[in-house]
PDB file of C-alpha atoms in Angstrom:
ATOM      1  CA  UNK A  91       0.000   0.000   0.000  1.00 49.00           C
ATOM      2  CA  UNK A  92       2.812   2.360   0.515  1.00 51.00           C
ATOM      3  CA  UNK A  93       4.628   1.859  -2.964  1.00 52.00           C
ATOM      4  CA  UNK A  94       1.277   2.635  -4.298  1.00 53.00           C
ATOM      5  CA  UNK A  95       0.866   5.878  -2.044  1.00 52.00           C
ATOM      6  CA  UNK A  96       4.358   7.061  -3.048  1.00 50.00           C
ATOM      7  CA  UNK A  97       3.594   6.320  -6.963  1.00 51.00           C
ATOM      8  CA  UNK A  98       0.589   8.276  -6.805  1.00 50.00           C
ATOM      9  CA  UNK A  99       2.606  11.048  -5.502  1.00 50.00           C
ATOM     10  CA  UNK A 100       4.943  11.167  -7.735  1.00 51.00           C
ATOM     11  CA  UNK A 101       2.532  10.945 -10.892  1.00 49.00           C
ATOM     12  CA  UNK A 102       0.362  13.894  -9.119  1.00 46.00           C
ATOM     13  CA  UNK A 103       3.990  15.603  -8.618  1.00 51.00           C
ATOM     14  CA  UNK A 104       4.773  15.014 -12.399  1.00 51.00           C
ATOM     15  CA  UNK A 105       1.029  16.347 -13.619  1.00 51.00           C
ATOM     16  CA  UNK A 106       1.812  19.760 -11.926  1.00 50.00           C
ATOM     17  CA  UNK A 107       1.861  22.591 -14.161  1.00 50.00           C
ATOM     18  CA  UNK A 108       5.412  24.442 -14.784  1.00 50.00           C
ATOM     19  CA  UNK A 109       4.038  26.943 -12.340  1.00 49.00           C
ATOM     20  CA  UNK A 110       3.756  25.044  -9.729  1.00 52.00           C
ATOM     21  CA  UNK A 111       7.870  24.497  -9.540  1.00 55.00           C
ATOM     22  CA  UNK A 112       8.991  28.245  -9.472  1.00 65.00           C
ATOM     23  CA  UNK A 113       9.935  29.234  -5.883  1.00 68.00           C
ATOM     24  CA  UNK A 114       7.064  30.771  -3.652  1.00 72.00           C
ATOM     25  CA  UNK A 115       7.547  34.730  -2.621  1.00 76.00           C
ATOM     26  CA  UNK A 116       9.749  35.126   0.515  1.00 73.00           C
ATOM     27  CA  UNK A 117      10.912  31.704  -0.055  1.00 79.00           C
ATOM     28  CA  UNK A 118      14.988  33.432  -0.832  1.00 83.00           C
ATOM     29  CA  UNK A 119      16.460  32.694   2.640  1.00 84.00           C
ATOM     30  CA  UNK A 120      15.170  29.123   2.664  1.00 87.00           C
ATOM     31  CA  UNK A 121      16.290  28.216  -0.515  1.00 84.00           C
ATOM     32  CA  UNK A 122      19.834  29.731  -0.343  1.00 86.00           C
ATOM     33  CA  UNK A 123      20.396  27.992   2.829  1.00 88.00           C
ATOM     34  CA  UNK A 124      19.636  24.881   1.615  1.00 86.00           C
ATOM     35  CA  UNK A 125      21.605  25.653  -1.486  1.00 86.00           C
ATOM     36  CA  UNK A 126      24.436  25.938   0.687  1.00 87.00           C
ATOM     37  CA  UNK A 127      23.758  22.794   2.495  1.00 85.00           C
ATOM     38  CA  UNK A 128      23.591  21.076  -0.487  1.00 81.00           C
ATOM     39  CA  UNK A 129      26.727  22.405  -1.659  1.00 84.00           C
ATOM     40  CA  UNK A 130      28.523  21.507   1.439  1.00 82.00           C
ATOM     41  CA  UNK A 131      27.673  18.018   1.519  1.00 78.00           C
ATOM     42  CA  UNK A 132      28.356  17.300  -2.150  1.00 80.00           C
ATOM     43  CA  UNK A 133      31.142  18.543  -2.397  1.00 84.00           C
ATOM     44  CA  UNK A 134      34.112  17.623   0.023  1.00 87.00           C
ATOM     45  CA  UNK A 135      32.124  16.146   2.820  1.00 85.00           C
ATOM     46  CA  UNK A 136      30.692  13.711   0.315  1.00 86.00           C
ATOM     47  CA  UNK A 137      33.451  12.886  -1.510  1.00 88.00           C
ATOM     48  CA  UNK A 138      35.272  11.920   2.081  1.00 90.00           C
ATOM     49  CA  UNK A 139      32.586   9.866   2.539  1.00 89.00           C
ATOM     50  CA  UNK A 140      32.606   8.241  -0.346  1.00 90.00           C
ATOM     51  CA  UNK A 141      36.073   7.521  -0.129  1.00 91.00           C
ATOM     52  CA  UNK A 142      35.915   6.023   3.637  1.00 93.00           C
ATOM     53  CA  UNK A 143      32.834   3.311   2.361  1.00 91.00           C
ATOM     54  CA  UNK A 144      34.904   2.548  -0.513  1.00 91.00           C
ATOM     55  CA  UNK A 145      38.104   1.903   1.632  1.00 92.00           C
ATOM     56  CA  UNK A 146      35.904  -0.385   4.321  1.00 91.00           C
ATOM     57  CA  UNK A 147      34.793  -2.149   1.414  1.00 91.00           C
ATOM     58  CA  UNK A 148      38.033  -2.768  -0.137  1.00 89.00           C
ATOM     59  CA  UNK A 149      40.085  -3.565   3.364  1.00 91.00           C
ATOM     60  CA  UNK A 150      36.789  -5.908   3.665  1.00 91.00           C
ATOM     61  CA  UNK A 151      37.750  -7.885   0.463  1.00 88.00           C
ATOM     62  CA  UNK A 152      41.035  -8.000   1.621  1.00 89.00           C
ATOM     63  CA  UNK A 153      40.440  -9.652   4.834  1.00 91.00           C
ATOM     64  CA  UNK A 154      37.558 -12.238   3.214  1.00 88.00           C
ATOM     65  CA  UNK A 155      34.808 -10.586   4.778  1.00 88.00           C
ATOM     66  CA  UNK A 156      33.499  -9.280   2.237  1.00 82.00           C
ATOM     67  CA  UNK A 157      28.950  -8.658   2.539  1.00 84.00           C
ATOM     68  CA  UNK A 158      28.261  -8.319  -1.505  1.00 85.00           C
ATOM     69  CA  UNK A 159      25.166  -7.256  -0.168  1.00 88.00           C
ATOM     70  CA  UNK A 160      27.095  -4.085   1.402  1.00 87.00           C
ATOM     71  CA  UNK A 161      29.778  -3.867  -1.363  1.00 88.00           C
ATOM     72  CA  UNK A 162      26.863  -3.253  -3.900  1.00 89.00           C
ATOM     73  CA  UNK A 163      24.753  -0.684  -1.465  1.00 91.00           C
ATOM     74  CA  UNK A 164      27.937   1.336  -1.038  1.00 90.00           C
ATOM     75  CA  UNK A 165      28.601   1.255  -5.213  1.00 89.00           C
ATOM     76  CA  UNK A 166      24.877   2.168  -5.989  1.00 91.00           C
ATOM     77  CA  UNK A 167      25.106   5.113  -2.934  1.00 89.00           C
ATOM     78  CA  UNK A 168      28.236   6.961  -4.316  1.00 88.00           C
ATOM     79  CA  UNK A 169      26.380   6.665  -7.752  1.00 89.00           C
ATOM     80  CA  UNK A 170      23.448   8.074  -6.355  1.00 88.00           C
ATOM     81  CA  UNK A 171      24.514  10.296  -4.453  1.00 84.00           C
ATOM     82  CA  UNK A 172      27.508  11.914  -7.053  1.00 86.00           C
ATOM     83  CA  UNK A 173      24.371  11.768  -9.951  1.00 87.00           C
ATOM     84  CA  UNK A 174      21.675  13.281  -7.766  1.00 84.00           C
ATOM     85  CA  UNK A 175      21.471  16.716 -10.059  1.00 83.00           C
ATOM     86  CA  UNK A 176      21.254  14.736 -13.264  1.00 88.00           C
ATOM     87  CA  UNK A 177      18.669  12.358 -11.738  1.00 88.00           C
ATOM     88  CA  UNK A 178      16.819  15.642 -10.745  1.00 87.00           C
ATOM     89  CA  UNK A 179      17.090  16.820 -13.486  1.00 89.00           C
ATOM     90  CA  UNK A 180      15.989  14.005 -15.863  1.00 90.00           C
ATOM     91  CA  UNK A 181      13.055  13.658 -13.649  1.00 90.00           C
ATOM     92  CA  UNK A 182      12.234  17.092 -13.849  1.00 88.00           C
ATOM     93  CA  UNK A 183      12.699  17.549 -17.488  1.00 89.00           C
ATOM     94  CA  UNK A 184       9.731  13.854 -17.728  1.00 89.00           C
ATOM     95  CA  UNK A 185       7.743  16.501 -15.640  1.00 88.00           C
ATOM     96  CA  UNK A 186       7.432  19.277 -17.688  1.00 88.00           C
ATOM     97  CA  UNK A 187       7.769  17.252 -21.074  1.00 87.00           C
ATOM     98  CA  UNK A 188       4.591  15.649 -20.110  1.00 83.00           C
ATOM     99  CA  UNK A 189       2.939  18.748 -18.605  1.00 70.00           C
TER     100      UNK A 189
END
C-alpha cells in the first residue's frame, strides 16, 4: 500500500503545471540555505565519505569478509549520491515534457 501511495505522488507531482515548480515569494532565505547545504555536503564532505565506504569495502575484500550485499549498497550510494542533479534533473525535465 505504501509503494502505491508514493507512486501516486509522484505521478500527481509530475502532472503539476510548470508553475507550480517556481519558488514561492519570501521563499529566498530558505532556498539559499539549503543551497548551501547542499553544496557543502556534495562537495568535500561527500566525496570523504565516499572515499571512507569505498576503503571499508576494499580492506573488507582483503580480509575475506566481504557482505556483496554491502559492497553493492555502497557502489549504488556513491552513484546516487555523485548523480543526484542529473537524476533531478531528468526527472524534472519527464515533468514538464509531459505537462
Amino acid at each position: 500500500m505504501r509503494n502505491r501511495a508514493a507512486g501516486g505522488v509522484a505521478v500527481l507531482i509530475a502532472a503539476m503545471p510548470g508553475a507550480a515548480w517556481a519558488d514561492p515569494q519570501g521563499s529566498g532565505p530558505i532556498v539559499g540555505a539549503l543551497t548551501w547545504i547542499q553544496d557543502t555536503l556534495m562537495g568535500q564532505v561527500a566525496t570523504t565519505v565516499a572515499v571512507i565506504a569505498v576503503a571499508m569495502v576494499g580492506f573488507m575484500m582483503l580480509t575475506g569478509r566481504m557482505n556483496w550485499r554491502f559492497g553493492a549498497t555502497v557502489i549504488v550510494g556513491c552513484f546516487v549520491l555523485f548523480g543526484a542533479a542529473s537524476i533531478v534533473a531528468g526527472i524534472q525535465g519527464a515533468a514538464r515534457a509531459a505537462g
